[in-house]
Tab-separated table of C-alpha atoms and ligand atoms in Angstrom:
chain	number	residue	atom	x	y	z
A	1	UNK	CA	23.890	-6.203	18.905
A	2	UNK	CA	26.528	-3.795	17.656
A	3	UNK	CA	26.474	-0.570	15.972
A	4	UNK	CA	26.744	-1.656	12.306
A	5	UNK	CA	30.178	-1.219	11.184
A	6	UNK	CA	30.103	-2.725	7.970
A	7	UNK	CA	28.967	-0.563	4.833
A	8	UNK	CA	25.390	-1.566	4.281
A	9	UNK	CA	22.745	0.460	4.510
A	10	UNK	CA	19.159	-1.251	5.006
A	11	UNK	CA	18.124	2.648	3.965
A	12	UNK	CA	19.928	3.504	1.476
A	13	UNK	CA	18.199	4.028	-1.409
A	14	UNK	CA	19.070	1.402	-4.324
A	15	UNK	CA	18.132	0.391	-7.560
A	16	UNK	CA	16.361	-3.100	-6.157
A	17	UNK	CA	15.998	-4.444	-2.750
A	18	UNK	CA	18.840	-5.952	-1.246
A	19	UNK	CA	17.496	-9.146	-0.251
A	20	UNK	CA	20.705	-10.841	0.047
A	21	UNK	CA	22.190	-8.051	2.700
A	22	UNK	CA	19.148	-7.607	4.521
A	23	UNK	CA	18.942	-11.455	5.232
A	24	UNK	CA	22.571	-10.880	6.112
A	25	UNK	CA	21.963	-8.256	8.751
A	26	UNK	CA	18.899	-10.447	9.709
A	27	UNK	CA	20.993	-13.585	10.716
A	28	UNK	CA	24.184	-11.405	12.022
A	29	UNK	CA	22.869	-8.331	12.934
A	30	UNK	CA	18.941	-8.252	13.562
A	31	UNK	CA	18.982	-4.802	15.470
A	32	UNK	CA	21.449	-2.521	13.484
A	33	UNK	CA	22.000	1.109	13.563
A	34	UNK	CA	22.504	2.929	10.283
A	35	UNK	CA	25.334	5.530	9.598
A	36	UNK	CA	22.311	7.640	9.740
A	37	UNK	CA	21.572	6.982	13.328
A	38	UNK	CA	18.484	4.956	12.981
A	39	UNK	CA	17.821	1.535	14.643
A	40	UNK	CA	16.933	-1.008	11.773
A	41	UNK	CA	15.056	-4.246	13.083
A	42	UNK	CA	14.978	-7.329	10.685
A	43	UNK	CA	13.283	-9.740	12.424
A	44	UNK	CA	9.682	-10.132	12.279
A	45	UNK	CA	9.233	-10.943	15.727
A	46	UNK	CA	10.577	-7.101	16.730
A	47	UNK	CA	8.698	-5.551	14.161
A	48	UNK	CA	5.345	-7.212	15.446
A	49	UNK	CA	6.422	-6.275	18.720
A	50	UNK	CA	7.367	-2.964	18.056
A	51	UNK	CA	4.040	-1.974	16.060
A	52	UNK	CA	2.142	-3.052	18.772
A	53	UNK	CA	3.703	-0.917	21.170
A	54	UNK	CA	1.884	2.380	20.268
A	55	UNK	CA	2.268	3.945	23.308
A	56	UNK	CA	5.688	4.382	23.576
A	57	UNK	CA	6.615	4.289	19.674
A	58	UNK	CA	4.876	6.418	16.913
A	59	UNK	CA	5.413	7.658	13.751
A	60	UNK	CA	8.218	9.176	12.610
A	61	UNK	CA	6.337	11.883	11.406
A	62	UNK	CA	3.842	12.450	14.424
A	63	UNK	CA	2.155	15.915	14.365
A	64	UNK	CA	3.187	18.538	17.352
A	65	UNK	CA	1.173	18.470	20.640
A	66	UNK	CA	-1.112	21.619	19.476
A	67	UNK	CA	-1.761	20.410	16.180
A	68	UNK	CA	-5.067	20.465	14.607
A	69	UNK	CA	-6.024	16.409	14.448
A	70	UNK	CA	-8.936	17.577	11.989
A	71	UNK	CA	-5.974	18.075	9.266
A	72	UNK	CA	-3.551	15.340	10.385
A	73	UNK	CA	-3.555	12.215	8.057
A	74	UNK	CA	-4.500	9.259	10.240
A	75	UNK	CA	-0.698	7.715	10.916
A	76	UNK	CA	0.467	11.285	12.458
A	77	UNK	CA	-2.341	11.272	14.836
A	78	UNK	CA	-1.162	10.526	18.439
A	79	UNK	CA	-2.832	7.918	20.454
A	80	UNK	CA	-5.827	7.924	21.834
A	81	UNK	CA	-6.830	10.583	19.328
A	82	UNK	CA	-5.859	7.866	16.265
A	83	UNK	CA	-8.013	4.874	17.828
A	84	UNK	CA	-10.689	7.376	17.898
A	85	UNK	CA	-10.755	8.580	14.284
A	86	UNK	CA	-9.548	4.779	13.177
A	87	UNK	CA	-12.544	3.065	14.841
A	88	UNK	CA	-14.909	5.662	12.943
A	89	UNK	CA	-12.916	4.682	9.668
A	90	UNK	CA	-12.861	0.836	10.170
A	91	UNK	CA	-16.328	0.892	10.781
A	92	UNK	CA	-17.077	3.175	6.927
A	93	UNK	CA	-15.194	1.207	5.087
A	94	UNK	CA	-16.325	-2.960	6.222
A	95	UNK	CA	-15.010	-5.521	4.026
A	96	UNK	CA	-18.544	-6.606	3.333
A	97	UNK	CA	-19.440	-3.326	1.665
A	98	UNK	CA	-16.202	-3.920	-0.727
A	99	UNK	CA	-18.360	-6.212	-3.055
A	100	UNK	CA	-19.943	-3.293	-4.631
A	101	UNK	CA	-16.588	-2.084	-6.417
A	102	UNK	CA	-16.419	-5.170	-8.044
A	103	UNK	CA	-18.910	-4.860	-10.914
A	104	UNK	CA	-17.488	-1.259	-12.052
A	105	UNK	CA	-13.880	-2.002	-11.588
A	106	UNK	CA	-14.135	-5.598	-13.311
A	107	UNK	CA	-15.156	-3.419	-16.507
A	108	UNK	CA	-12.773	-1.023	-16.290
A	109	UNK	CA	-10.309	-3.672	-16.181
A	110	UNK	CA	-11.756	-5.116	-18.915
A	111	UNK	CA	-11.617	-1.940	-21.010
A	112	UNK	CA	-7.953	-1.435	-20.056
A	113	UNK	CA	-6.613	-4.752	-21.261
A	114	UNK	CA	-8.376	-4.542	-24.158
A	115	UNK	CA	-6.132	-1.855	-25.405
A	116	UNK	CA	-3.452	-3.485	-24.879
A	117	UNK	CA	-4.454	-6.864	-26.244
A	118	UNK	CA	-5.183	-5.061	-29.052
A	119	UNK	CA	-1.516	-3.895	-29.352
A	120	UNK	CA	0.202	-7.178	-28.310
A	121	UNK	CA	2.429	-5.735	-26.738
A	122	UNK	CA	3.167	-2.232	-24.525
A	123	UNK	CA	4.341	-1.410	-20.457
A	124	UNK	CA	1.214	-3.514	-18.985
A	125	UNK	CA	1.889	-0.952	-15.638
A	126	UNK	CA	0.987	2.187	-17.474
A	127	UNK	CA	-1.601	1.066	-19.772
A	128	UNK	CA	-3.698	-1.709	-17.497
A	129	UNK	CA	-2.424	-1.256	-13.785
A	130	UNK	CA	-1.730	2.720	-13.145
A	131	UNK	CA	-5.301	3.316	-13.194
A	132	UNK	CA	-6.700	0.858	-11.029
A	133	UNK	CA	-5.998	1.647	-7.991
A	134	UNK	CA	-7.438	5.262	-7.439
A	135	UNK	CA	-10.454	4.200	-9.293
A	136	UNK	CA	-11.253	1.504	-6.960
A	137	UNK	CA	-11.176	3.961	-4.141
A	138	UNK	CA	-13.153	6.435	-5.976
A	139	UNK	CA	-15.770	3.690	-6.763
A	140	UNK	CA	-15.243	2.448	-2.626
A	141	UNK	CA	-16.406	6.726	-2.104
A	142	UNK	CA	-19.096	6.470	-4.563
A	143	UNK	CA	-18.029	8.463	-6.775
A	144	UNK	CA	-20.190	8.914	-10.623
A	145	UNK	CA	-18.400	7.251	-13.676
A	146	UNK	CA	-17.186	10.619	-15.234
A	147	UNK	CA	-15.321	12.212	-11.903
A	148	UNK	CA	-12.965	9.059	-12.253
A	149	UNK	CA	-10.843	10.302	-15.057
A	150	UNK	CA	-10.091	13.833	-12.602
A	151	UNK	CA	-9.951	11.921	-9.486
A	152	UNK	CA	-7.310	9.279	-10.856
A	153	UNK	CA	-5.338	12.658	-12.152
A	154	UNK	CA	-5.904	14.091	-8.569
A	155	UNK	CA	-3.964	10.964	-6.408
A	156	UNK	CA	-1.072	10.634	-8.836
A	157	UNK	CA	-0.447	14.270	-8.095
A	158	UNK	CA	-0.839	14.081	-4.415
A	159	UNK	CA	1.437	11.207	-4.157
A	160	UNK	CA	3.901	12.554	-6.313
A	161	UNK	CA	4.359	15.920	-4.631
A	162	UNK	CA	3.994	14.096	-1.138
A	163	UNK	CA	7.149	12.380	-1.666
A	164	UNK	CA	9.165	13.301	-4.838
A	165	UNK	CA	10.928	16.638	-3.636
A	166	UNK	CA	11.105	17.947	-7.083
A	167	UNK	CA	9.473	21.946	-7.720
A	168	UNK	CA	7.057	20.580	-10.563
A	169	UNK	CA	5.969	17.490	-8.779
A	170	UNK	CA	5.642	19.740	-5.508
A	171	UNK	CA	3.275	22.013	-7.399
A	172	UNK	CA	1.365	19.428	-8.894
A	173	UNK	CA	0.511	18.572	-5.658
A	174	UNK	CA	-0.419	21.495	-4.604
A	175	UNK	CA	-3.055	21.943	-7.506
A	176	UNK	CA	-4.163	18.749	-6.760
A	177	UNK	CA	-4.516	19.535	-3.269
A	178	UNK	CA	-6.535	22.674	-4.038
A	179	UNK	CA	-9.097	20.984	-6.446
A	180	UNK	CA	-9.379	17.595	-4.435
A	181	UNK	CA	-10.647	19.668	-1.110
A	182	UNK	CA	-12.873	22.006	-2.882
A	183	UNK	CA	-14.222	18.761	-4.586
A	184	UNK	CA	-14.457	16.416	-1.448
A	185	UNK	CA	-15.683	18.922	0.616
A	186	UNK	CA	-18.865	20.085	-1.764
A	187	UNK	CA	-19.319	16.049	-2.121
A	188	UNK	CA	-19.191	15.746	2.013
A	189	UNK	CA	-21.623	18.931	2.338
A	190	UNK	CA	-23.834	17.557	-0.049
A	191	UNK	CA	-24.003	14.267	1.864
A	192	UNK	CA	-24.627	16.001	5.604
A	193	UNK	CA	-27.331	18.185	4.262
A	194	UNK	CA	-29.491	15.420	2.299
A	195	UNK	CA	-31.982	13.566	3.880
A	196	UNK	CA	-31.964	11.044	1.586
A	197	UNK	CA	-27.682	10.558	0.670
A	198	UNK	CA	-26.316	8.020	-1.178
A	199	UNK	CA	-25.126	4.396	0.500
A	200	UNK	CA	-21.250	5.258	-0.258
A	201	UNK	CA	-18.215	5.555	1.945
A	202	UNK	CA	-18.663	9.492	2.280
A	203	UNK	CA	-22.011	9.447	3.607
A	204	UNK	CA	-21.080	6.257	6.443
A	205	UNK	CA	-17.885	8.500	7.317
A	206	UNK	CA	-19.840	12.194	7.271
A	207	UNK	CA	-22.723	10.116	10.148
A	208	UNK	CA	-20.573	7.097	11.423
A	209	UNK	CA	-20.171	7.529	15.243
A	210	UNK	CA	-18.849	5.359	17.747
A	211	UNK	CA	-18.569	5.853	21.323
A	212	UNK	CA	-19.665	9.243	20.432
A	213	UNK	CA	-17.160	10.516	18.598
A	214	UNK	CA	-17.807	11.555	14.548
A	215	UNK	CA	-15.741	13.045	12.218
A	216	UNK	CA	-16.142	16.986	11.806
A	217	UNK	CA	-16.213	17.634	7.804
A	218	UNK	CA	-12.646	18.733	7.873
A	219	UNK	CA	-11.575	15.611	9.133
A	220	UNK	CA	-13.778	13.338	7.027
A	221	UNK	CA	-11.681	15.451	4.017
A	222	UNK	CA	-8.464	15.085	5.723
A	223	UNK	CA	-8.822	11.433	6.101
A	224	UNK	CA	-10.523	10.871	2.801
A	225	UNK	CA	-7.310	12.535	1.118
A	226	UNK	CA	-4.980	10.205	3.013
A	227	UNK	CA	-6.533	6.905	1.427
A	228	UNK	CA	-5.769	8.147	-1.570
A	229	UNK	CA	-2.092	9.237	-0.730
A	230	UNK	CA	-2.093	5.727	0.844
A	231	UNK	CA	-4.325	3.158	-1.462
A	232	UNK	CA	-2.512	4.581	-4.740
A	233	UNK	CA	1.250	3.770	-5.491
A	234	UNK	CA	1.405	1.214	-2.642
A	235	UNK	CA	-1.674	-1.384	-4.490
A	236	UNK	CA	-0.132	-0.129	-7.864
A	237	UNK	CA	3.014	-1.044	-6.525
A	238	UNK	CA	1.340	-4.759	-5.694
A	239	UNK	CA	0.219	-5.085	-9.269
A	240	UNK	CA	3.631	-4.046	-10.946
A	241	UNK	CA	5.334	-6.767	-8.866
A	242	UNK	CA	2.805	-9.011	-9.586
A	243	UNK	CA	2.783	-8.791	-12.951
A	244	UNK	CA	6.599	-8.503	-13.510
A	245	UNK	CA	6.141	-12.339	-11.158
A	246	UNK	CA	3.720	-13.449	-13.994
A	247	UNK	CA	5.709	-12.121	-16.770
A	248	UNK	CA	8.936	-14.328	-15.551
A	249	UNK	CA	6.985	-17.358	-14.379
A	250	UNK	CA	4.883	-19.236	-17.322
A	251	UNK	CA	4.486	-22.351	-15.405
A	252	UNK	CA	2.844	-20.209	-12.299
A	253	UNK	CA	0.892	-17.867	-14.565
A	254	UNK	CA	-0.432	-21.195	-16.257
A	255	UNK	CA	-1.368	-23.044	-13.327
A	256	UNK	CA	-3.373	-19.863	-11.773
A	257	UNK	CA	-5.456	-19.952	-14.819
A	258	UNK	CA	-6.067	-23.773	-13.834
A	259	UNK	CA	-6.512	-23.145	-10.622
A	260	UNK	CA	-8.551	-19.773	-9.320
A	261	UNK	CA	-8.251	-20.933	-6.008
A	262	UNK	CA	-4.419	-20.281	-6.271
A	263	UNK	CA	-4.817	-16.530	-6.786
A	264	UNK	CA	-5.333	-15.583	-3.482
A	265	UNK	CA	-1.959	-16.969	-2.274
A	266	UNK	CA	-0.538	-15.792	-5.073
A	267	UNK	CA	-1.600	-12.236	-4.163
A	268	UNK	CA	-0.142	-12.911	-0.672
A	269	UNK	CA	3.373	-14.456	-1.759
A	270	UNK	CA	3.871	-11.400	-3.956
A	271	UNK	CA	2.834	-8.847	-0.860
A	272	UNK	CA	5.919	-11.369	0.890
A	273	UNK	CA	8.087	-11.726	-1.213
A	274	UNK	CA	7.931	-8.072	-3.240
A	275	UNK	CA	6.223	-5.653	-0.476
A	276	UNK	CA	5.358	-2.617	-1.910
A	277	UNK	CA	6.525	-0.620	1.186
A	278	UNK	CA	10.376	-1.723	2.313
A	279	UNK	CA	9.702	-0.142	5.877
A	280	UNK	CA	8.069	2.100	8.306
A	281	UNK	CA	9.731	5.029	10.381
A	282	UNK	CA	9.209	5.436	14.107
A	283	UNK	CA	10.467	6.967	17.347
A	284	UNK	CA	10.187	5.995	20.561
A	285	UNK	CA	8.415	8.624	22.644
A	286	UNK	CA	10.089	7.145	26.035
A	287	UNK	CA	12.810	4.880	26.930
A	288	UNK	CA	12.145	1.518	25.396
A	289	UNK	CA	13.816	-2.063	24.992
A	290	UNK	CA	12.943	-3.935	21.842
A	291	UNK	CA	13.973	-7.182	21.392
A	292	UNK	CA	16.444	-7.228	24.219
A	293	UNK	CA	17.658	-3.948	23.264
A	294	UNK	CA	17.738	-1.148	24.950
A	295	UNK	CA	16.516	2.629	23.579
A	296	UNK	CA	16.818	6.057	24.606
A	297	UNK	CA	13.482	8.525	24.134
A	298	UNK	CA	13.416	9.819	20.874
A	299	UNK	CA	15.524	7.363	19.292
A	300	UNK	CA	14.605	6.771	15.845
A	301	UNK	CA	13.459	3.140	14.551
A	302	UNK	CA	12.453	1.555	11.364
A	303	UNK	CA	10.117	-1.394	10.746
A	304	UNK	CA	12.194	-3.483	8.038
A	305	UNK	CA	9.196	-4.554	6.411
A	306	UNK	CA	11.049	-6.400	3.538
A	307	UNK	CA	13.739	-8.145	6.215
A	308	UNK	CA	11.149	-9.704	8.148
A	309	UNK	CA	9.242	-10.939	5.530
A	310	UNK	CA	11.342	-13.022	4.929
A	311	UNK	CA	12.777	-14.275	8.057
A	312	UNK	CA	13.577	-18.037	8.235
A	313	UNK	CA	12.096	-18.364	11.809
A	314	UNK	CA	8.426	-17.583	10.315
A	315	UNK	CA	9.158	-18.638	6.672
A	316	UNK	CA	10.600	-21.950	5.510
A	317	UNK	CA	13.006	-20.867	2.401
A	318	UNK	CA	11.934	-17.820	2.707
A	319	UNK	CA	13.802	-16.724	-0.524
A	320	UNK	CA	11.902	-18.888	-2.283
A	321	UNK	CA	8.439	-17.738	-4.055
A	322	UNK	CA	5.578	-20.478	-3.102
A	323	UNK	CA	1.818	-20.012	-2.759
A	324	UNK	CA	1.690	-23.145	-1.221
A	325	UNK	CA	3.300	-22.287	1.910
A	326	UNK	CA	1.104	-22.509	4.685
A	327	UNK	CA	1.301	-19.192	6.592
A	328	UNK	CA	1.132	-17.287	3.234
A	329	UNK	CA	-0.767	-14.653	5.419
A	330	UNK	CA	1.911	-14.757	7.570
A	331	UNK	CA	3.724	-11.071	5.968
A	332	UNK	CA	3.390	-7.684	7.196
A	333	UNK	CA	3.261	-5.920	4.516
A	334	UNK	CA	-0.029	-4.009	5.267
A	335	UNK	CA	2.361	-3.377	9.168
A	336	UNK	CA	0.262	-5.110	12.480
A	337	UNK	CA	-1.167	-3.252	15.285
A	338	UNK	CA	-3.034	-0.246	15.681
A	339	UNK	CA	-1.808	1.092	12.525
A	340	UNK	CA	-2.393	-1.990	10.374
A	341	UNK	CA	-3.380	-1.155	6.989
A	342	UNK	CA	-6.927	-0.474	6.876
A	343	UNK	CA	-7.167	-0.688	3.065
A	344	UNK	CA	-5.627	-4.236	3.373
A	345	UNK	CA	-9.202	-5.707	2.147
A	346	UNK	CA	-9.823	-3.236	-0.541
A	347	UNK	CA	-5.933	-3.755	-1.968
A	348	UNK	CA	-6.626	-7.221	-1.976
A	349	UNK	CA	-9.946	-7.551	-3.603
A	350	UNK	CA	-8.383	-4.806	-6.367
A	351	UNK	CA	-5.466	-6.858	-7.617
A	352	UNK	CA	-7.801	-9.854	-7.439
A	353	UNK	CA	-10.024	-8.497	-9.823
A	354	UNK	CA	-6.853	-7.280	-11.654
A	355	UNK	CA	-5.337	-10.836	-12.151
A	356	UNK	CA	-8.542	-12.469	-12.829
A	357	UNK	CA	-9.166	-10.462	-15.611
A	358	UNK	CA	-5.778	-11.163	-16.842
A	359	UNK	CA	-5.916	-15.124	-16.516
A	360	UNK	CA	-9.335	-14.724	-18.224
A	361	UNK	CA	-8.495	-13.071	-21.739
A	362	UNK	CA	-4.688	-14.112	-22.001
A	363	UNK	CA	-3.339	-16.606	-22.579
A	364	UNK	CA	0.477	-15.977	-22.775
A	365	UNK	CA	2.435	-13.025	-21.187
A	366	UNK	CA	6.146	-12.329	-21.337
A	367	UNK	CA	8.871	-9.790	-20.234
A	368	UNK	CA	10.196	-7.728	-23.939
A	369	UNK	CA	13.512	-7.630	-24.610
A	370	UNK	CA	13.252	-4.046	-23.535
A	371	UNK	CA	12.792	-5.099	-20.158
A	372	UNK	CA	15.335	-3.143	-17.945
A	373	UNK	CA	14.098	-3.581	-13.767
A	374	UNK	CA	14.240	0.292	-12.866
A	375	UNK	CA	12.627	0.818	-9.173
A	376	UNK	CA	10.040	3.363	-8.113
A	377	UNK	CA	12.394	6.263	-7.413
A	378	UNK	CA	10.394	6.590	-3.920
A	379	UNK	CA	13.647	5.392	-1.535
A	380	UNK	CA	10.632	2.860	0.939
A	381	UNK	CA	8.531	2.286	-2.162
A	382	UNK	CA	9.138	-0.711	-3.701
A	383	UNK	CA	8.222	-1.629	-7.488
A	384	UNK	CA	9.341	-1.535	-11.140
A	385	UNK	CA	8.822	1.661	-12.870
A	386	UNK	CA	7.298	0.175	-16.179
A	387	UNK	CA	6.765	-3.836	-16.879
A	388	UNK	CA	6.831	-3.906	-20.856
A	389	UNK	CA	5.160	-7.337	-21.788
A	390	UNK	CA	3.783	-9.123	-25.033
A	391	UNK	CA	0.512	-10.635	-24.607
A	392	UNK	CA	-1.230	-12.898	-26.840
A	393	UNK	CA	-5.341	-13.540	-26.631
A	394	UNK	CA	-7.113	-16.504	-24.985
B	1	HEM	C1	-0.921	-3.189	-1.482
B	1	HEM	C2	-1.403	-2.055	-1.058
B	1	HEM	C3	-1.118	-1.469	0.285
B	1	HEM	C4	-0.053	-1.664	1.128
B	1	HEM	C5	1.158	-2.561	0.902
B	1	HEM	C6	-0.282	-0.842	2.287
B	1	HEM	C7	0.577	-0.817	3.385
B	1	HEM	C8	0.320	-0.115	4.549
B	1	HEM	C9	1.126	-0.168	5.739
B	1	HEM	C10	2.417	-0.982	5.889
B	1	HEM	C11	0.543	0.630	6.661
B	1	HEM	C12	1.005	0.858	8.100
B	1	HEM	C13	1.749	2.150	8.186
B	1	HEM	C14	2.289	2.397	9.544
B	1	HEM	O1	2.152	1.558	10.445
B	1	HEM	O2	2.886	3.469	9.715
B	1	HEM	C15	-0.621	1.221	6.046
B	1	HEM	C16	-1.451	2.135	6.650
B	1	HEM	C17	-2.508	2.736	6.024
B	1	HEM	N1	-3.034	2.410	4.796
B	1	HEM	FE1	-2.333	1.031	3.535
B	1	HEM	N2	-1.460	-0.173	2.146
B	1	HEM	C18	-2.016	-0.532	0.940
B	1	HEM	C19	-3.222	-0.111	0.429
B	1	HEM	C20	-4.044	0.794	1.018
B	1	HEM	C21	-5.321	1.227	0.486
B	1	HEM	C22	-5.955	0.702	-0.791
B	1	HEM	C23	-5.791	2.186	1.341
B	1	HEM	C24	-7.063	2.990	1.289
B	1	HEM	C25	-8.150	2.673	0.724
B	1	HEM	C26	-4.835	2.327	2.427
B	1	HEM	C27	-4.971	3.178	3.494
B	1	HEM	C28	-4.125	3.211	4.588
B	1	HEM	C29	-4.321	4.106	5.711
B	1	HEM	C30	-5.429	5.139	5.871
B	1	HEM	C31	-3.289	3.815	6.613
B	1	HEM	C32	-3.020	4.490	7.962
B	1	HEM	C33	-3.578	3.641	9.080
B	1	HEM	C34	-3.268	4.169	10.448
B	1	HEM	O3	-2.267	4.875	10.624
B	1	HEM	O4	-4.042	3.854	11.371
B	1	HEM	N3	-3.800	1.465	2.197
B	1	HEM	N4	-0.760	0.726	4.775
């Protein structure tokens, strides 16, 4: 371990992921510090480790001691507060509850692409993907057909404003912000006073308890606003990379509309190879050693997400992009531990549904000469801005 000398930056922020350096650092280097002071970790092994460690590292971002955890997004919640209000939300949103978004969100998809097919040609992330992803979460809520248009509106602002420091975006946001809470929380009151609610997310999070605790209707807003902040750009980041992988690879692209069975590797080699977050921010709360090093309290540590997904001790070539490899699970881009994504299943099932309806009504897709790879201007974000294809009917 040494303090890196040399002039890369695992967090700088660059045009396109620096695969190359970062495998670099990996092999040379695997616990770096930044010229901004941060510890880097590229191996996978040390980020598993460290995001299991919960106790003694957090978030970067963690709330103060006095704060209020009824309006503190779930990742800024200290432990044991977070396992609380996590096992309340793992329990709302069950996988096998998922299956109901499918219908709905299979037709939107549908509609989408049929603009576009219709065209022949146009950016595939604006006019099929951008929408996706906050519509599947408000069909997950249970939200009626004709709040979708505002509630789509409503997550591209909060994201926007949440990370893009720019005045306009930042008061985008804060409209958002406004409307969203008076929205959820008439939807939540609604919900707690009926004695006959609807079977959607809101109403299991508004009476879910476990081990006594339940969410006051502050919280169930809070949190309810953070899967949006969280499910949007990062799923439609998945689908931009995915699309730009179809776009490039004709052989691939046909043999997943041979073989349907091939789509959900292909879903997990493009969460590998192309993660849609680069890395997570920590801090050790108390002295620490990770990985043989050791850390002072309150040094700060990132999770190189995209370094250790492709580290040669888990993945054979791991440059290489292959839905037949056998741990294709194997990636953490949803993170591990405590934290671990918990819209993993919901992300998934979305771009499935995505690429399926894809496969199904084209036949041919393919970059236009246009084409210039411009990143999501988010610095841990990763994902291309705008993927202009040409499509041609099945
Ligand atoms: C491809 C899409 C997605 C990716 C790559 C992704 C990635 C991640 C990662 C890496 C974390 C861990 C953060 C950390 O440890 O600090 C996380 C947490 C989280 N994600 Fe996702 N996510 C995706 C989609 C979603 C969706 C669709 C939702 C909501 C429906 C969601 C909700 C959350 C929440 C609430 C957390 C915080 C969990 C906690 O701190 O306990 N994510 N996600």
């Amino acid at each position: 371990m040494n303090a890196a000398g040399d002039a890369f930056d695992p967090l700088a922020p660059t045009n396109e992921v620096q695969h190359a350096q970062l495998g670099e650092l990996r092999r040379s280097c695997p616990i770096s510090q930044t010229p901004g002071g941060t510890w880097y970790l590229a191996r996978h092994a040390d980020v598993v480790a460290a995001s299991r460690d919960v106790d003694r590292i957090e978030s970067a971002f963690l709330a103060p001691d006095d704060a209020d955890i009824d309006t503190q997004f779930l990742p800024f919640i200290s432990e044991p507060e977070h396992g609380k209000v996590r096992r309340v939300i793992n329990a709302a949103i069950a996988t096998h509850r998922l299956s109901r978004i499918d219908a709905p969100l299979r037709s939107l998809c549908n509609e989408l692409l049929g603009g576009l097919l219709d065209a022949g040609e146009g950016d595939i992330g604006e006019h099929y993907i951008a929408p996706i992803p906050a519509a599947g979460i408000g069909y997950l809520l249970g939200l009626p057909d004709d709040h979708q248009p505002r509630f789509i509106e409503w997550a591209h602002g909060l994201f926007g404003g949440s990370v893009l420091g720019d005045a306009e975006s930042a008061r985008r946001s804060r409209h958002a912000m406004r409307e969203i809470s008076a929205y959820l929380d008439a939807e939540i009151a609604s919900r707690a006073e009926s004695d006959d609610p609807p079977d959607d997310f809101i109403t299991r999070l508004v009476n879910t308890e476990v081990a006594g605790i339940r969410l006051s209707p502050i919280a169930c807003r809070t949190q309810l606003i953070f899967l949006l902040v969280a499910g949007t750009e990062t799923t439609r980041n998945l689908l931009a990379n995915a699309m730009l992988r179809l776009a490039t690879a004709p052989d691939l692209y046909q043999r997943l509309r041979r073989e349907p069975e091939a789509i959900g590797p292909f879903i997990e080699e493009s969460l590998r190879v192309d993660p849609p977050l680069t890395y997570l921010l920590r801090q050790c709360k108390v002295p620490v050693q990770i990985g043989g090093v050791d850390f002072d309290q309150g040094t700060d540590v990132a999770f190189g997400l995209a370094a250790a997904n492709r580290d040669e001790a888990v993945f054979e070539h791991p440059d290489d992009f292959d839905v037949d490899r056998s741990n294709v699970r194997s990636h953490l881009a949803f993170g591990d531990g405590p934290h671990v994504c918990p819209g993993a299943a919901l992300a998934r099932l979305e771009a499935r549904i995505a690429i399926e309806v894809l496969l199904d009504r084209v036949a041919t897709i393919t970059l236009s000469e246009s084409f210039r790879y411009q990143k999501t201007p988010v610095p841990f974000t990763n994902g291309p801005v705008s993927v202009p294809v040409r499509i041609t009917r099945t």
